[in-house]
Coordinates of N, CA and C in Angstrom, one line a residue:
M17 N 44.4 34.8 -17.6 CA 43.9 35.8 -18.7 C 44.6 36.8 -17.9
K18 N 45.1 37.9 -18.1 CA 45.7 39.0 -18.4 C 45.0 39.8 -19.5
I19 N 44.4 41.2 -18.5 CA 43.7 42.4 -18.8 C 44.3 43.8 -19.1
V20 N 45.3 44.1 -19.2 CA 45.9 45.3 -19.2 C 46.4 46.1 -20.2
I21 N 46.8 47.5 -19.4 CA 46.6 49.0 -20.2 C 48.2 48.2 -21.0
A22 N 47.9 48.9 -22.8 CA 49.2 48.2 -23.2 C 50.2 49.2 -23.2
N23 N 50.6 49.1 -24.0 CA 52.3 50.3 -24.0 C 52.8 49.6 -25.2
D24 N 54.6 49.9 -25.5 CA 55.2 49.2 -25.8 C 55.5 47.6 -26.1
S25 N 55.7 47.6 -25.3 CA 56.3 45.9 -25.6 C 55.0 44.9 -25.4
H26 N 54.0 45.7 -26.4 CA 53.0 44.4 -27.5 C 52.6 45.7 -28.2
F27 N 54.1 45.8 -28.8 CA 54.0 46.4 -30.5 C 53.7 45.6 -31.5
K28 N 54.6 44.0 -30.6 CA 54.8 43.2 -31.9 C 53.0 42.3 -31.9
Y29 N 52.7 43.0 -31.4 CA 50.8 42.7 -31.3 C 49.9 43.3 -32.5
A30 N 50.2 44.6 -32.8 CA 50.4 45.1 -33.4 C 49.8 44.5 -34.9
E31 N 50.1 43.4 -35.4 CA 49.9 43.1 -37.0 C 48.6 42.3 -36.7
I32 N 48.8 41.6 -35.6 CA 47.3 40.4 -35.1 C 46.1 41.1 -34.9
I33 N 46.4 42.2 -34.6 CA 44.9 42.8 -34.0 C 44.1 43.2 -35.4
C34 N 45.3 44.4 -36.5 CA 44.9 44.5 -37.5 C 44.1 43.3 -38.4
E35 N 44.6 41.6 -38.5 CA 44.6 40.9 -38.7 C 42.9 39.9 -38.5
T36 N 43.2 40.3 -36.7 CA 41.7 39.4 -36.9 C 40.6 40.7 -36.6
I37 N 41.3 42.1 -36.6 CA 39.7 42.7 -37.1 C 39.3 42.8 -38.2
A38 N 40.3 42.8 -39.2 CA 39.7 42.7 -40.6 C 39.8 41.8 -41.5
E39 N 39.7 39.7 -40.8 CA 38.7 39.1 -40.6 C 37.3 39.2 -40.4
S40 N 37.6 39.5 -38.8 CA 35.7 39.6 -38.6 C 34.7 40.2 -38.6
A41 N 35.0 41.1 -39.7 CA 34.8 41.9 -40.5 C 34.6 41.6 -41.6
K42 N 35.3 40.3 -42.7 CA 34.8 39.9 -43.2 C 33.7 38.9 -42.8
V43 N 33.9 38.0 -41.8 CA 33.2 37.1 -41.6 C 32.0 37.1 -41.4
R44 N 32.0 38.6 -41.0 CA 30.2 39.4 -40.1 C 29.3 39.5 -41.5
G45 N 30.5 40.7 -42.6 CA 29.9 40.8 -43.4 C 29.8 42.4 -43.4
T46 N 30.1 43.1 -42.4 CA 30.0 43.5 -42.0 C 30.7 45.5 -42.3
G47 N 31.2 46.7 -42.1 CA 31.4 47.4 -43.0 C 32.4 47.7 -41.7
I48 N 33.9 47.8 -41.8 CA 34.2 48.0 -40.3 C 35.4 49.3 -40.9
A49 N 36.1 50.8 -40.4 CA 37.2 51.0 -41.0 C 38.8 50.0 -40.5
K50 N 39.5 50.5 -41.6 CA 40.8 49.5 -41.6 C 42.0 50.2 -41.1
R51 N 42.1 49.7 -39.7 CA 43.7 50.2 -39.2 C 45.1 49.0 -39.6
T52 N 46.0 50.3 -39.6 CA 47.4 49.8 -40.1 C 47.9 49.2 -38.7
P53 N 48.7 48.5 -38.6 CA 50.0 48.9 -37.4 C 50.2 49.7 -36.9
E54 N 51.2 50.1 -37.6 CA 51.5 51.9 -37.4 C 50.6 52.4 -36.3
Y55 N 49.3 52.7 -37.2 CA 48.3 53.6 -36.3 C 47.7 52.1 -34.0
I56 N 48.1 51.6 -34.9 CA 47.6 50.6 -33.6 C 48.9 50.7 -32.4
Q57 N 49.8 50.5 -33.1 CA 51.1 51.2 -32.2 C 51.6 52.5 -31.8
K58 N 50.2 53.3 -32.3 CA 50.6 54.6 -31.4 C 50.2 55.0 -30.8
R59 N 48.8 54.0 -30.6 CA 47.9 53.8 -29.1 C 48.7 53.3 -28.4
L60 N 49.4 52.2 -28.6 CA 49.9 51.6 -27.8 C 50.5 52.4 -27.0
H61 N 51.6 53.1 -27.7 CA 52.6 53.7 -26.8 C 52.3 54.6 -26.2
N62 N 50.1 55.7 -26.9 CA 50.5 56.0 -26.2 C 49.2 55.6 -24.7
G63 N 49.2 54.9 -24.7 CA 48.9 54.5 -23.0 C 47.2 53.9 -23.4
N64 N 47.1 54.3 -24.4 CA 45.5 54.3 -24.7 C 44.7 53.3 -25.6
A65 N 45.7 52.3 -24.7 CA 44.8 50.8 -25.7 C 44.4 50.1 -24.5
I66 N 44.1 48.6 -24.4 CA 43.5 47.5 -23.4 C 43.9 46.5 -24.4
I67 N 44.2 45.8 -24.0 CA 44.8 44.4 -24.5 C 44.8 43.3 -23.4
A68 N 44.6 42.1 -24.2 CA 44.4 40.5 -23.4 C 45.2 39.2 -23.8
L69 N 45.7 39.2 -23.1 CA 46.8 38.1 -23.1 C 46.5 37.1 -22.8
D70 N 46.7 35.5 -23.4 CA 46.6 34.7 -22.3 C 47.8 34.0 -22.2
G71 N 48.9 34.6 -20.9 CA 50.6 33.5 -21.8 C 50.3 34.9 -22.2
D72 N 51.6 34.6 -23.5 CA 52.0 35.7 -24.2 C 51.0 35.5 -26.0
K73 N 49.7 35.2 -25.4 CA 49.0 34.8 -26.6 C 48.4 35.9 -26.8
F74 N 47.8 36.7 -28.2 CA 46.9 37.2 -28.3 C 45.5 36.9 -27.8
A75 N 44.7 37.8 -27.4 CA 43.2 37.4 -27.1 C 42.1 38.6 -27.4
G76 N 42.7 39.9 -27.4 CA 41.7 40.6 -27.5 C 42.3 41.9 -27.2
F77 N 41.6 43.2 -27.7 CA 42.2 44.3 -27.7 C 40.6 45.8 -28.1
C78 N 41.1 46.7 -27.6 CA 40.3 48.5 -27.1 C 40.8 49.2 -27.8
Y79 N 41.0 50.2 -28.4 CA 42.0 51.8 -27.9 C 40.9 52.9 -27.7
I80 N 41.1 53.8 -27.2 CA 41.1 54.9 -27.3 C 41.8 55.9 -27.9
E81 N 40.1 56.7 -28.7 CA 41.1 57.6 -30.1 C 40.5 59.2 -29.1
V82 N 40.5 59.8 -29.3 CA 40.5 60.7 -28.9 C 40.2 62.4 -30.0
W83 N 39.2 63.3 -29.9 CA 38.8 63.9 -30.9 C 37.8 65.6 -30.7
G84 N 38.5 66.6 -31.8 CA 37.8 67.9 -30.5 C 37.8 68.5 -29.3
H85 N 39.4 68.6 -29.2 CA 40.4 68.7 -27.8 C 39.6 68.2 -27.0
E86 N 39.9 66.7 -27.0 CA 39.7 65.7 -26.0 C 38.3 65.8 -25.2
K87 N 36.8 66.6 -26.1 CA 35.5 67.3 -25.5 C 35.0 65.8 -26.1
F88 N 35.7 65.1 -27.3 CA 35.1 63.6 -27.2 C 36.0 62.9 -27.4
V89 N 35.4 61.3 -26.8 CA 36.4 60.0 -26.6 C 36.1 58.9 -27.3
A90 N 36.3 58.3 -28.1 CA 35.3 57.1 -28.6 C 36.4 55.7 -28.2
N91 N 35.8 54.8 -28.2 CA 36.6 53.2 -27.8 C 36.2 52.2 -29.0
S92 N 37.2 52.4 -29.5 CA 37.5 51.4 -30.9 C 38.1 50.4 -31.0
G93 N 37.7 49.5 -32.0 CA 38.6 48.4 -32.4 C 38.4 47.2 -31.7
L94 N 37.2 47.3 -31.0 CA 36.2 46.2 -29.9 C 37.0 45.1 -30.9
I95 N 38.0 43.9 -30.2 CA 38.1 42.3 -30.6 C 38.2 41.6 -29.9
V96 N 37.6 40.4 -30.1 CA 38.1 38.9 -29.7 C 39.0 38.2 -30.7
H97 N 40.1 37.2 -30.1 CA 40.5 36.9 -31.3 C 39.3 35.1 -31.7
P98 N 39.4 34.7 -32.4 CA 38.4 33.5 -32.7 C 38.8 31.8 -31.9
D99 N 39.5 32.4 -30.8 CA 40.2 30.9 -30.0 C 39.6 31.3 -28.7
Y100 N 39.2 32.9 -28.2 CA 38.7 33.3 -27.0 C 37.4 33.8 -27.0
R101 N 36.0 33.6 -28.1 CA 35.3 34.1 -28.6 C 34.2 33.4 -27.8
N102 N 33.0 33.7 -27.0 CA 31.9 33.0 -26.2 C 33.0 33.1 -24.6
Q103 N 33.0 33.7 -24.3 CA 33.7 33.4 -23.0 C 33.2 34.8 -21.8
G104 N 32.8 35.6 -22.5 CA 32.6 37.0 -22.0 C 33.7 37.8 -22.0
L105 N 34.8 37.8 -22.9 CA 35.9 38.6 -22.7 C 35.5 40.0 -23.4
A106 N 34.6 40.4 -24.4 CA 34.4 41.2 -25.0 C 33.9 42.7 -24.2
K107 N 32.6 41.3 -23.6 CA 32.5 43.1 -22.0 C 33.5 43.5 -21.2
K108 N 34.5 41.9 -20.8 CA 35.6 42.2 -19.9 C 36.3 43.6 -20.6
I109 N 37.0 43.7 -21.7 CA 38.3 44.8 -22.2 C 37.3 45.6 -22.3
K110 N 36.1 45.6 -22.9 CA 34.9 46.9 -23.3 C 34.7 47.8 -21.6
K111 N 34.9 47.2 -20.7 CA 35.2 48.0 -19.0 C 36.2 48.5 -18.8
E112 N 37.3 47.9 -19.1 CA 38.4 48.8 -18.8 C 38.4 49.1 -19.9
I113 N 37.9 49.3 -20.9 CA 38.8 50.6 -22.0 C 37.8 52.0 -21.4
F114 N 36.5 51.9 -21.3 CA 35.5 52.8 -20.2 C 35.7 53.4 -18.9
E115 N 36.3 52.4 -18.8 CA 37.2 53.1 -17.2 C 38.1 53.8 -17.4
L116 N 39.5 53.1 -18.3 CA 40.7 54.0 -18.8 C 40.2 55.9 -18.9
S117 N 38.8 55.1 -19.7 CA 39.0 56.9 -20.4 C 38.0 57.4 -20.1
R118 N 37.6 57.0 -18.4 CA 36.6 58.4 -17.9 C 37.6 58.2 -16.8
R119 N 38.7 57.9 -16.8 CA 40.2 58.4 -16.2 C 41.1 58.9 -17.0
K120 N 41.8 59.1 -18.3 CA 42.3 59.9 -18.0 C 41.5 61.1 -19.0
F121 N 40.2 61.2 -19.1 CA 39.9 62.1 -20.2 C 38.4 62.1 -19.1
P122 N 37.8 62.6 -18.4 CA 36.7 61.9 -17.0 C 35.2 64.0 -17.5
N123 N 35.5 64.9 -18.7 CA 35.4 65.4 -18.4 C 34.8 65.2 -20.9
A124 N 35.3 64.5 -21.1 CA 35.0 64.1 -21.5 C 33.6 63.4 -22.4
K125 N 32.8 63.7 -24.0 CA 32.1 62.6 -24.0 C 32.4 61.1 -24.7
I126 N 32.1 59.8 -23.9 CA 32.4 58.9 -24.5 C 31.9 58.1 -26.1
F127 N 32.3 57.9 -26.8 CA 31.3 57.7 -28.1 C 31.0 56.5 -29.0
G128 N 30.4 56.1 -29.6 CA 30.7 55.0 -30.1 C 29.7 55.1 -32.0
I129 N 30.6 54.3 -33.2 CA 29.8 54.1 -33.5 C 29.5 52.7 -34.2
T130 N 28.1 51.5 -34.4 CA 28.2 50.1 -34.7 C 27.3 49.7 -35.4
T131 N 27.3 48.4 -35.8 CA 26.0 47.9 -36.7 C 25.8 46.8 -35.7
G132 N 26.7 46.5 -34.7 CA 26.6 45.3 -33.7 C 26.0 44.9 -32.6
L133 N 25.0 44.9 -32.9 CA 24.5 44.5 -31.7 C 24.4 44.4 -30.2
A134 N 25.2 42.9 -29.9 CA 26.3 42.8 -29.1 C 26.6 44.3 -28.1
V135 N 27.4 44.5 -29.3 CA 28.4 46.0 -28.8 C 27.0 47.1 -28.5
M136 N 25.8 47.3 -28.7 CA 24.9 47.6 -28.3 C 24.7 48.1 -26.9
K137 N 24.4 46.2 -27.0 CA 24.0 45.8 -25.7 C 25.4 46.6 -24.5
M138 N 26.4 45.9 -24.5 CA 27.7 46.2 -23.9 C 27.4 48.1 -23.8
N139 N 27.4 48.9 -24.3 CA 27.7 50.0 -25.2 C 26.0 50.5 -23.4
Y140 N 25.1 50.4 -23.7 CA 23.8 50.8 -22.8 C 24.3 50.0 -21.5
E141 N 24.5 49.3 -21.6 CA 25.2 48.8 -20.0 C 26.3 49.4 -19.5
L142 N 26.6 50.2 -20.1 CA 27.5 50.6 -19.4 C 27.1 52.7 -19.5
G143 N 26.0 52.9 -19.7 CA 25.3 54.3 -19.8 C 25.3 55.2 -20.8
Y144 N 25.6 54.0 -22.5 CA 25.7 54.7 -23.2 C 24.0 55.1 -23.9
K145 N 24.1 55.9 -24.9 CA 22.5 56.5 -25.1 C 22.3 56.0 -26.4
P146 N 21.6 55.8 -27.0 CA 21.9 55.5 -29.2 C 21.4 57.8 -29.0
V147 N 22.0 57.6 -30.5 CA 22.4 60.1 -30.8 C 22.2 59.6 -31.8
T148 N 21.9 60.7 -32.4 CA 21.8 61.0 -33.7 C 22.9 61.5 -34.2
F149 N 23.8 60.8 -35.7 CA 25.4 61.1 -35.6 C 25.5 63.3 -35.5
S150 N 24.4 63.8 -35.4 CA 25.2 65.8 -34.8 C 25.3 65.5 -33.6
E151 N 24.6 64.7 -32.5 CA 25.7 64.4 -31.9 C 27.0 63.8 -31.0
L152 N 27.7 64.0 -32.3 CA 28.6 63.0 -32.0 C 30.2 64.2 -32.5
T153 N 31.0 64.2 -32.6 CA 32.3 64.6 -32.9 C 32.2 65.1 -34.2
T154 N 32.7 66.9 -35.2 CA 32.4 66.8 -36.0 C 33.8 67.0 -36.2
D155 N 34.6 66.5 -36.0 CA 36.4 66.4 -35.9 C 36.1 65.6 -37.3
P156 N 36.6 66.0 -38.5 CA 36.6 65.3 -40.0 C 37.3 64.4 -40.4
E157 N 38.5 64.5 -39.1 CA 39.0 63.1 -39.1 C 38.5 61.3 -38.5
F158 N 38.3 62.1 -37.5 CA 37.3 60.8 -37.2 C 36.1 60.8 -39.0
W159 N 35.5 60.8 -39.0 CA 35.1 60.7 -40.2 C 35.5 60.2 -41.2
K160 N 36.8 60.4 -41.2 CA 37.7 60.4 -42.7 C 38.1 59.0 -42.5
G161 N 38.1 58.2 -41.0 CA 38.6 56.4 -40.7 C 37.3 56.4 -41.9
C162 N 35.8 56.5 -41.8 CA 35.1 55.7 -42.3 C 35.0 55.4 -43.3
Q163 N 36.3 56.4 -44.4 CA 36.6 55.5 -45.8 C 37.1 54.4 -46.7
T164 N 37.5 53.3 -45.7 CA 37.7 52.2 -46.1 C 37.1 51.5 -45.5
C165 N 35.0 51.9 -45.5 CA 34.5 50.8 -44.7 C 33.5 50.8 -46.2
K166 N 33.1 49.6 -46.2 CA 32.2 49.0 -47.8 C 30.1 50.4 -47.4
N167 N 30.7 50.7 -46.5 CA 29.3 51.2 -46.4 C 29.3 53.1 -46.5
F168 N 31.0 53.5 -46.9 CA 31.0 54.9 -46.5 C 30.2 55.7 -47.3
D169 N 30.0 54.9 -48.9 CA 29.0 55.7 -50.2 C 27.7 56.0 -49.4
I170 N 27.0 55.4 -48.0 CA 26.0 55.6 -47.6 C 26.1 56.5 -46.7
L171 N 26.9 56.9 -46.2 CA 27.3 58.3 -45.3 C 27.9 59.4 -45.9
T172 N 28.5 58.7 -47.0 CA 28.3 60.4 -47.8 C 27.0 61.0 -49.1
R173 N 26.1 59.5 -48.5 CA 25.2 60.7 -49.6 C 24.0 60.7 -48.4
T174 N 24.2 60.7 -47.1 CA 23.4 61.7 -46.3 C 23.9 62.9 -45.7
E175 N 24.7 62.9 -46.7 CA 25.6 64.7 -45.7 C 26.7 63.9 -44.3
Q176 N 26.5 63.1 -43.7 CA 26.9 62.8 -42.9 C 26.2 62.6 -41.9
K177 N 24.6 62.6 -41.4 CA 24.1 62.5 -41.0 C 23.6 61.2 -40.8
M178 N 23.9 59.8 -41.1 CA 23.7 58.9 -41.2 C 24.0 57.8 -42.1
C179 N 24.1 56.5 -41.2 CA 24.4 55.2 -42.0 C 24.0 54.5 -41.4
L180 N 24.6 52.1 -41.6 CA 24.3 51.5 -40.6 C 24.2 51.5 -39.7
C181 N 25.5 51.9 -39.3 CA 26.3 52.0 -37.8 C 24.6 53.2 -37.0
T182 N 25.0 52.3 -35.6 CA 23.6 53.5 -34.7 C 25.1 54.4 -33.3
G183 N 24.7 55.6 -33.7 CA 25.6 56.0 -32.7 C 25.5 56.3 -31.8
M184 N 26.2 56.3 -30.7 CA 25.1 55.3 -28.6 C 26.8 56.8 -28.5
L185 N 26.4 57.4 -27.4 CA 27.0 58.2 -26.2 C 27.0 58.4 -25.3
Y186 N 27.9 58.5 -24.2 CA 27.9 58.7 -23.0 C 28.4 59.8 -22.2
D187 N 27.5 59.9 -21.9 CA 28.3 62.2 -21.1 C 27.8 62.3 -19.9
P188 N 28.9 62.2 -19.6 CA 29.2 62.3 -18.3 C 28.4 62.8 -17.3
E189 N 28.2 64.3 -17.8 CA 27.1 65.5 -17.7 C 25.9 65.0 -16.8
T190 N 25.1 64.6 -18.3 CA 23.7 64.3 -18.2 C 23.9 62.7 -17.3
K191 N 24.9 61.5 -17.5 CA 24.8 60.9 -16.8 C 24.4 60.7 -15.4
A192 N 25.1 61.8 -14.7 CA 25.3 62.4 -13.5 C 23.8 62.5 -12.8
K193 N 23.3 63.8 -13.5 CA 21.7 64.3 -13.4 C 21.1 63.1 -13.5
A194 N 21.1 62.4 -14.6 CA 20.0 60.7 -14.0 C 20.7 59.8 -13.5
A195 N 21.4 59.6 -12.5 CA 21.9 59.1 -11.6 C 21.4 59.5 -10.1
Q196 N 20.2 60.4 -9.9 CA 20.2 61.5 -9.0 C 18.2 61.0 -9.7
K197 N 18.1 60.7 -10.4 CA 16.7 59.9 -11.1 C 16.4 58.3 -10.4
E198 N 15.8 58.3 -11.6 CA 15.0 56.8 -11.1 C 16.1 55.3 -11.9
P199 N 15.6 54.2 -11.0 CA 16.4 53.4 -11.9 C 16.5 53.1 -13.4
K200 N 17.8 53.0 -14.4 CA 17.9 53.1 -15.1 C 17.2 51.9 -15.7
E201 N 16.1 51.9 -17.2 CA 15.5 51.0 -17.4 C 16.4 50.1 -18.3
K202 N 15.7 49.1 -18.8 CA 16.5 47.1 -19.0 C 15.9 47.6 -20.6
L203 N 17.6 47.3 -20.8 CA 17.5 47.0 -22.9 C 16.4 46.6 -22.9
N204 N 16.0 46.9 -23.9 CA 15.3 46.6 -24.9 C 15.8 46.0 -26.2
S205 N 15.9 45.0 -27.0 CA 17.8 44.6 -27.9 C 16.9 44.3 -28.2
K206 N 15.3 44.0 -28.3 CA 14.1 44.3 -29.9 C 14.7 45.6 -30.8
A207 N 13.9 46.6 -29.6 CA 14.2 48.0 -31.1 C 15.7 48.7 -31.5
F208 N 16.3 47.9 -30.8 CA 17.7 47.5 -31.5 C 18.0 46.8 -32.1
Q209 N 17.1 45.7 -32.8 CA 17.2 44.9 -34.0 C 16.2 45.6 -35.1
R210 N 15.3 46.4 -34.2 CA 14.0 46.7 -36.0 C 15.0 48.1 -36.1
L211 N 16.1 48.5 -35.2 CA 16.2 50.1 -35.4 C 17.2 49.8 -36.2
K212 N 18.1 48.8 -36.4 CA 18.9 47.6 -37.8 C 18.3 47.5 -38.5
S213 N 17.3 46.8 -38.2 CA 16.5 45.9 -39.9 C 15.8 47.5 -40.5
I214 N 15.6 48.4 -40.2 CA 15.2 49.4 -40.6 C 15.7 50.3 -41.3
K215 N 17.4 50.4 -40.8 CA 17.7 51.2 -41.7 C 18.9 50.4 -43.4
E216 N 19.1 49.2 -42.3 CA 19.5 48.2 -44.0 C 18.4 48.3 -44.7
S217 N 17.2 47.8 -44.8 CA 16.4 47.6 -45.9 C 16.4 49.2 -46.5
L218 N 16.4 50.6 -45.9 CA 16.2 51.9 -46.5 C 17.6 51.8 -47.1
F219 N 18.9 51.9 -46.3 CA 20.2 52.3 -47.8 C 20.0 51.3 -48.4
L220 N 19.5 49.7 -48.5 CA 20.2 48.7 -49.0 C 19.2 48.9 -50.4
N221 N 17.7 49.3 -50.2 CA 17.1 49.7 -51.5 C 17.0 50.5 -52.4
K222 N 18.0 51.8 -51.3 CA 18.0 53.0 -52.2 C 19.2 52.4 -53.5
K223 N 20.4 51.3 -52.6 CA 20.8 51.7 -53.5 C 21.1 51.1 -54.3
T224 N 20.1 49.7 -54.1 CA 19.2 49.2 -55.8 C 18.6 49.5 -56.5
K225 N 18.5 50.6 -56.4 CA 17.2 52.2 -57.8 C 18.2 51.9 -58.7

């Protein structure tokens, strides 16, 4: 298994990457912003993506999006092909894309929005903290990407303040200060699960009224 920084030679995998992301969202029944092969290829060309390959077979992927004049970056589209799941590959890809983000954009805040508890856990272990959407990028192009998500109406109703996704942020400046203090507390998975359940109950109940 090779986990490498993607480039133009990986353009042929753009379509299967999009298909795998879409199928995963369908199976999980969660909202996800759709991406086109052309959109993925642009990230490959810019060297802003990590791809995992088993020989020539696609295994996993994640890419970087840059917002707010490089003040914010997001690690998006994390996906593992069904044939390679439950092997710890997602965590390895997530670590590689995080380190690539830190190298290319050392002063940027790294953020993400997700409904997945597994992704929340990986983010937390890398130093992300749960935050309100107001602490994330205000770049309209980022939020425009949510239009293809089935939960976009919730984001619209709350004036972009809240959705079923949880916002998480890695601030390099805050992280440096925290490293000088006490060791990081352990992740409370039950707290994330409660947060997710409360959001789903709150917004889905409003939608049915």
